[in-house]
Amino acid sequence: MEQLTMLFEGFGAALTPMNLLWVFIGAILGTAVGVLPGLGSAMAVALLLPITFTLDPTAAFIMFAGVYFGGLFGDSTAGILLNTPGNSSAIASTFEGHRMAKDGRAAKALATAAVGAFVGGLIATTLVVFFAPTLVKMATAFGPAEYFALAVFAFLAISSVVSESVVKGVAALGIGLVLAMVGVDGPSGTVRYTLGLPQLFDGISIVVITVGLLALGEVLHIAGRIHRDPSATKIEPNGRARLDRKDFRRALPAWLRGTAFGVPFGIIPAGGSEVPTFLAYGTEKKLAKRRGDAEFGTVGSIKGVAAPEAAGNATAGTAMGALLALGLPTSATAAIMLAAFQQYGMQPGPLLFERSGDLVWTLLASLFIGLVVLVILNMQFAVLWAKMLYIPRHYLYAGITVLSMLGVYAISSATLDLWVVLAVGLLGFIMRRYQFPLAPVLIAVVLGPLAETELRRALTVSEGDPSILVSSPVTVILYSVLALALAVSALQHLRHRRERVAGGAGGDGSGPHGGEGRGPDAGPAGPSEGAVAEERESSRV
Amino acid sequence: MSTLMETPTPERTAGGTARRSFWSGRSELIMPVLVAGLATWLAYETATMTVLGTSVPGPQFFPTIVCVLLYAVAVVHAIQVLRTPRLPDPTDDAENADFSSDLLGDLAHASEKGRRRIAGQDPKATLPTDWKTYTDWKTVGLVVGGIALFILVLPVLGWVFSAAGLFWIVCKALGSKRPGFDIVVSLVFAAVIQLAFNAGLGLNLPSGFLEGLL
């Protein structure tokens, strides 16, 4: 149990008053960006990166750990109270959570979500402690072809399998790859795509791209809609968020099931916690139906909140393991964490445990501390966090605009960076306008250089023979799984298109999955809806 | 309920009413045009690149693949938009394109209503008649202009006044009704950042004409 000794040493390093303060600040910031709609941990870490560059790496990463998990703790608040989930990772827990809130059990829903996030994160992080060395051992056997296969897997899984439209996903991926290629080409020293600007020789900073796409892009998107869209009505939570023993006993199996769904998805590059949270929700729904649970889908079931929340944080936990041990970011947030390591001159992957072992174990220890701080913050002050939703939107987005400028200027005090971030912000805005996914851009920016270098390295070794790319069992397995996932996804798209066509012709849009029929909001589907759905479908592949 | 059902969903068939031009519902063409433009620039730069070193494959290899990929998606996307124009649809405000709503709907065993929520659709939404464009370009323009102005005046006015000005402009654009009070808020916000960063983290923000005073 060498890991335990290392972990205890990590706790020793993390439990200094100063470091505890950083965990605390990170947890508060993380919860705040989670609670506020449209913001997430990825953007928060990107904004903090340049600002914290004067800190020592341990302190910075301890703070990022708090932000990393905090975003997933806070994101359910807006969903439960407003019915508008702050992030897509909270959509699944919003279904039952908002029903509970409407039923007057908002505080209980918030508590279930907080404890669920805690349980999921705790179990996943514990697993990482025990299995990280195994992952590292596996990763040391990886050569260029294997790393290239991993990158291709991540690219296609995120841009094609899980995204709304394949064409738009691949376009977003391509845009990200172009952004990543700007600057001096590492292996040959060739200057590429810099428009003759020496400031771009080092490439475009990932901070600039993330802040532009996620922060400024969001501000401009809101600006384009704020005078047009109606605002949501809010439910006031009353009392403290707490769970009695009975609730606890009911939620516990759901938390554990949710965690079981979340854990494997942390190491699969499928874009983060959306897929596992929905899987967890779907399972709870099926189980509720089998048991005849009348609360599910009507007044809101505690289990329907518990499972997705646990799944979300479990995914984040194991994603951290995959990032540290393999150097593979499985979600946009993990991609920014990877960029954070690179900013400090460290490369996550097998070597990180050797070279910066003390930092890694301190980081893992602070993930545990962060979880404890977060569950206390979110249980005790749930009502206070909900008050954040009262901040007038114009102050909120004005503040984000100014902080974006601050963060980008702090990188190197260069005005050019500010112009670039404005351009990327406009790109993010127009991509949102036409419903392009943003995650592929970030993944491409982070993994693009790795994919290119490893591909060229593999082909140099084989003297141009492409068969080297599929020469090992690991690569064959990765490509086969990817092909399978693409095929299943294509079938799914086709099936839904057929259903929509049929629904439009038959005049009832209820579809075969209309199992939620006993809910108060399950109304008869109108004749026009099938047609709408059909039209909608025609826009995608 | 019945009145809601009669709310006309915007028609998206080509060649609808005479009022509508060819470009209605096809503004999305800007995306394939941009992507093809990017690909063309990439191709030009790749072809005219001064390559250092003799390694094979060299620095032009990967960009060539990306270039072909970009051209391919631009063409497919353009064909899609030309065949099926999409007018702004108030019932379909899909916020999150990162995830396929079909995929998530299947995972959640969602009903038709649940699926619509996952996709961000609201069947009750209607399109007000007084909009000329879907996007509120005036507000977007104000925010973009504010940022551009900030970048231009930052070296002259220094952080506090430039950042306060940017904060104020964005507030005003997003519909704040108390411009006077906002001046105070923005100045305090900008000043607190300057103090915290210069004193606390040793990060130098430009002080502009206040140089020496702060």
Tab-separated table of C-alpha atoms in Angstrom, chain A residues 26-229:
chain	number	residue	atom	x	y	z
A	26	GLY	CA	-11.373	27.417	-4.785
A	27	ALA	CA	-14.455	25.743	-3.346
A	28	ILE	CA	-16.283	29.063	-3.023
A	29	LEU	CA	-15.331	30.158	-6.545
A	30	GLY	CA	-16.229	26.763	-7.978
A	31	THR	CA	-19.631	26.643	-6.330
A	32	ALA	CA	-20.292	30.226	-7.431
A	33	VAL	CA	-19.545	29.585	-11.112
A	34	GLY	CA	-21.570	26.392	-10.868
A	35	VAL	CA	-24.588	28.179	-9.415
A	36	LEU	CA	-24.490	31.002	-11.958
A	37	PRO	CA	-26.113	29.900	-15.198
A	38	GLY	CA	-23.959	29.591	-18.287
A	39	LEU	CA	-20.640	29.537	-16.435
A	40	GLY	CA	-18.630	26.480	-15.562
A	41	SER	CA	-15.453	25.221	-13.995
A	42	ALA	CA	-13.631	25.214	-17.345
A	43	MET	CA	-14.073	28.936	-17.745
A	44	ALA	CA	-13.262	29.601	-14.085
A	45	VAL	CA	-9.988	27.667	-14.224
A	46	ALA	CA	-9.052	29.410	-17.479
A	47	LEU	CA	-9.646	32.823	-15.925
A	48	LEU	CA	-7.748	31.907	-12.776
A	49	LEU	CA	-4.751	30.473	-14.640
A	50	PRO	CA	-2.951	33.693	-15.598
A	51	ILE	CA	-4.012	35.412	-12.403
A	52	THR	CA	-2.530	32.677	-10.232
A	53	PHE	CA	0.644	32.323	-12.196
A	54	THR	CA	2.599	34.107	-9.482
A	55	LEU	CA	1.530	31.487	-6.922
A	56	ASP	CA	3.561	28.340	-6.434
A	57	PRO	CA	2.121	25.424	-8.422
A	58	THR	CA	0.958	23.458	-5.372
A	59	ALA	CA	-1.170	26.331	-4.074
A	60	ALA	CA	-2.606	26.964	-7.536
A	61	PHE	CA	-3.534	23.326	-8.107
A	62	ILE	CA	-5.073	23.029	-4.662
A	63	MET	CA	-7.310	25.926	-5.589
A	64	PHE	CA	-8.119	24.437	-9.004
A	65	ALA	CA	-9.118	21.205	-7.251
A	66	GLY	CA	-11.759	23.154	-5.337
A	67	VAL	CA	-12.977	24.868	-8.497
A	68	TYR	CA	-12.971	21.588	-10.434
A	69	PHE	CA	-15.396	19.809	-8.110
A	70	GLY	CA	-17.160	22.988	-6.991
A	71	GLY	CA	-18.662	23.628	-10.409
A	72	LEU	CA	-20.460	20.294	-10.235
A	73	PHE	CA	-21.690	20.960	-6.690
A	74	GLY	CA	-23.226	24.288	-7.599
A	75	ASP	CA	-24.682	23.491	-10.996
A	76	SER	CA	-27.810	21.779	-9.721
A	77	THR	CA	-28.948	24.810	-7.678
A	78	ALA	CA	-30.235	26.855	-10.608
A	79	GLY	CA	-31.764	23.754	-12.174
A	80	ILE	CA	-33.660	22.788	-9.033
A	81	LEU	CA	-34.892	26.292	-8.194
A	82	LEU	CA	-35.305	27.884	-11.632
A	83	ASN	CA	-35.760	24.881	-13.846
A	84	THR	CA	-32.891	26.273	-15.941
A	85	PRO	CA	-29.841	24.089	-15.269
A	86	GLY	CA	-26.653	26.128	-14.918
A	87	ASN	CA	-24.679	23.629	-16.962
A	88	SER	CA	-25.562	20.709	-19.159
A	89	SER	CA	-24.147	18.384	-16.484
A	90	ALA	CA	-27.129	19.331	-14.299
A	91	ILE	CA	-29.958	18.749	-16.788
A	92	ALA	CA	-30.554	15.205	-15.606
A	93	SER	CA	-30.909	16.155	-11.937
A	94	THR	CA	-33.167	19.072	-12.854
A	95	PHE	CA	-36.047	16.840	-13.944
A	96	GLU	CA	-36.842	15.421	-10.519
A	97	GLY	CA	-35.133	18.232	-8.608
A	98	HIS	CA	-37.437	20.933	-9.912
A	99	ARG	CA	-40.465	18.742	-9.286
A	100	MET	CA	-39.348	18.409	-5.662
A	101	ALA	CA	-38.894	22.184	-5.470
A	102	LYS	CA	-42.390	22.790	-6.823
A	103	ASP	CA	-43.626	20.375	-4.177
A	104	GLY	CA	-42.033	22.524	-1.460
A	105	ARG	CA	-39.036	20.282	-0.928
A	106	ALA	CA	-36.405	22.505	-2.542
A	107	ALA	CA	-34.075	22.378	0.472
A	108	LYS	CA	-34.217	18.603	0.518
A	109	ALA	CA	-33.460	18.416	-3.190
A	110	LEU	CA	-30.462	20.719	-2.764
A	111	ALA	CA	-29.167	18.598	0.118
A	112	THR	CA	-29.599	15.379	-1.857
A	113	ALA	CA	-27.654	16.906	-4.705
A	114	ALA	CA	-24.845	18.115	-2.443
A	115	VAL	CA	-24.433	14.795	-0.635
A	116	GLY	CA	-24.703	12.958	-3.954
A	117	ALA	CA	-21.903	15.041	-5.427
A	118	PHE	CA	-19.861	14.348	-2.304
A	119	VAL	CA	-20.399	10.569	-2.382
A	120	GLY	CA	-19.654	10.331	-6.104
A	121	GLY	CA	-16.528	12.428	-5.861
A	122	LEU	CA	-15.292	10.647	-2.764
A	123	ILE	CA	-15.590	7.130	-4.165
A	124	ALA	CA	-14.114	8.102	-7.520
A	125	THR	CA	-11.155	9.905	-5.976
A	126	THR	CA	-10.484	6.939	-3.693
A	127	LEU	CA	-10.453	4.673	-6.736
A	128	VAL	CA	-8.003	7.025	-8.424
A	129	VAL	CA	-5.644	6.779	-5.446
A	130	PHE	CA	-5.610	3.006	-5.686
A	131	PHE	CA	-5.577	2.589	-9.440
A	132	ALA	CA	-3.481	5.529	-10.619
A	133	PRO	CA	-0.224	3.546	-10.351
A	134	THR	CA	-1.774	0.778	-12.484
A	135	LEU	CA	-2.844	3.312	-15.090
A	136	VAL	CA	0.637	4.798	-15.055
A	137	LYS	CA	2.148	1.370	-15.629
A	138	MET	CA	-0.210	0.847	-18.564
A	139	ALA	CA	0.603	4.230	-20.010
A	140	THR	CA	4.353	3.661	-19.975
A	141	ALA	CA	3.774	0.893	-22.544
A	142	PHE	CA	2.090	3.376	-24.893
A	143	GLY	CA	4.011	4.453	-27.963
A	144	PRO	CA	3.285	7.153	-30.555
A	145	ALA	CA	0.693	5.019	-32.377
A	146	GLU	CA	-1.239	4.382	-29.145
A	147	TYR	CA	-1.245	8.051	-28.170
A	148	PHE	CA	-2.382	9.030	-31.641
A	149	ALA	CA	-5.213	6.487	-31.396
A	150	LEU	CA	-6.250	7.922	-28.021
A	151	ALA	CA	-6.319	11.430	-29.467
A	152	VAL	CA	-8.359	10.307	-32.505
A	153	PHE	CA	-10.744	8.520	-30.158
A	154	ALA	CA	-11.225	11.677	-28.108
A	155	PHE	CA	-11.645	13.835	-31.230
A	156	LEU	CA	-14.288	11.672	-32.855
A	157	ALA	CA	-16.117	10.664	-29.674
A	158	ILE	CA	-16.597	14.275	-28.657
A	159	SER	CA	-17.193	15.810	-32.084
A	160	SER	CA	-19.310	13.057	-33.642
A	161	VAL	CA	-20.674	10.436	-31.265
A	162	VAL	CA	-22.072	12.637	-28.517
A	163	SER	CA	-22.592	15.980	-30.270
A	164	GLU	CA	-25.869	17.168	-31.731
A	165	SER	CA	-24.711	17.344	-35.367
A	166	VAL	CA	-21.808	15.425	-36.859
A	167	VAL	CA	-21.037	18.041	-39.516
A	168	LYS	CA	-20.969	20.887	-37.004
A	169	GLY	CA	-18.973	18.812	-34.545
A	170	VAL	CA	-16.279	17.984	-37.106
A	171	ALA	CA	-16.205	21.599	-38.291
A	172	ALA	CA	-15.660	22.715	-34.693
A	173	LEU	CA	-12.914	20.131	-34.355
A	174	GLY	CA	-11.214	21.430	-37.504
A	175	ILE	CA	-11.380	25.029	-36.277
A	176	GLY	CA	-9.772	23.934	-33.017
A	177	LEU	CA	-7.004	22.074	-34.862
A	178	VAL	CA	-6.222	25.174	-36.935
A	179	LEU	CA	-6.029	27.314	-33.785
A	180	ALA	CA	-3.689	24.730	-32.282
A	181	MET	CA	-1.319	24.782	-35.278
A	182	VAL	CA	-0.573	28.512	-35.065
A	183	GLY	CA	3.001	29.148	-33.961
A	184	VAL	CA	6.368	27.498	-34.340
A	185	ASP	CA	6.134	23.804	-35.226
A	186	GLY	CA	7.992	21.947	-32.488
A	187	PRO	CA	9.715	19.087	-34.340
A	188	SER	CA	11.014	21.140	-37.306
A	189	GLY	CA	11.139	24.718	-36.005
A	190	THR	CA	9.064	25.945	-38.969
A	191	VAL	CA	7.023	29.101	-38.367
A	192	ARG	CA	3.378	28.393	-39.264
A	193	TYR	CA	0.188	30.442	-39.601
A	194	THR	CA	1.347	33.430	-37.578
A	195	LEU	CA	0.262	36.136	-40.064
A	196	GLY	CA	3.823	37.424	-39.723
A	197	LEU	CA	3.258	38.422	-36.102
A	198	PRO	CA	6.216	37.478	-33.879
A	199	GLN	CA	3.886	37.583	-30.848
A	200	LEU	CA	2.174	34.496	-32.233
A	201	PHE	CA	5.355	32.390	-32.475
A	202	ASP	CA	4.441	30.691	-29.204
A	203	GLY	CA	0.970	29.975	-30.527
A	204	ILE	CA	-2.349	31.224	-29.228
A	205	SER	CA	-2.603	30.620	-25.498
A	206	ILE	CA	-5.276	28.117	-24.494
A	207	VAL	CA	-6.345	30.680	-21.901
A	208	VAL	CA	-7.167	33.145	-24.668
A	209	ILE	CA	-9.138	30.501	-26.556
A	210	THR	CA	-11.040	29.222	-23.518
A	211	VAL	CA	-11.858	32.672	-22.154
A	212	GLY	CA	-12.888	33.852	-25.614
A	213	LEU	CA	-15.099	30.869	-26.410
A	214	LEU	CA	-16.627	30.223	-23.008
A	215	ALA	CA	-16.662	33.624	-21.284
A	216	LEU	CA	-16.835	36.342	-23.950
A	217	GLY	CA	-18.789	34.102	-26.313
A	218	GLU	CA	-21.361	33.551	-23.569
A	219	VAL	CA	-21.535	37.278	-22.761
A	220	LEU	CA	-22.152	38.122	-26.437
A	221	HIS	CA	-24.699	35.317	-26.728
A	222	ILE	CA	-26.548	36.710	-23.703
A	223	ALA	CA	-26.296	40.214	-25.187
A	224	GLY	CA	-27.960	38.966	-28.349
A	225	ARG	CA	-30.848	37.419	-26.406
A	226	ILE	CA	-31.312	39.348	-23.149
A	227	HIS	CA	-33.863	41.833	-24.501
A	228	ARG	CA	-35.754	39.061	-26.275
A	229	ASP	CA	-36.091	36.019	-24.059
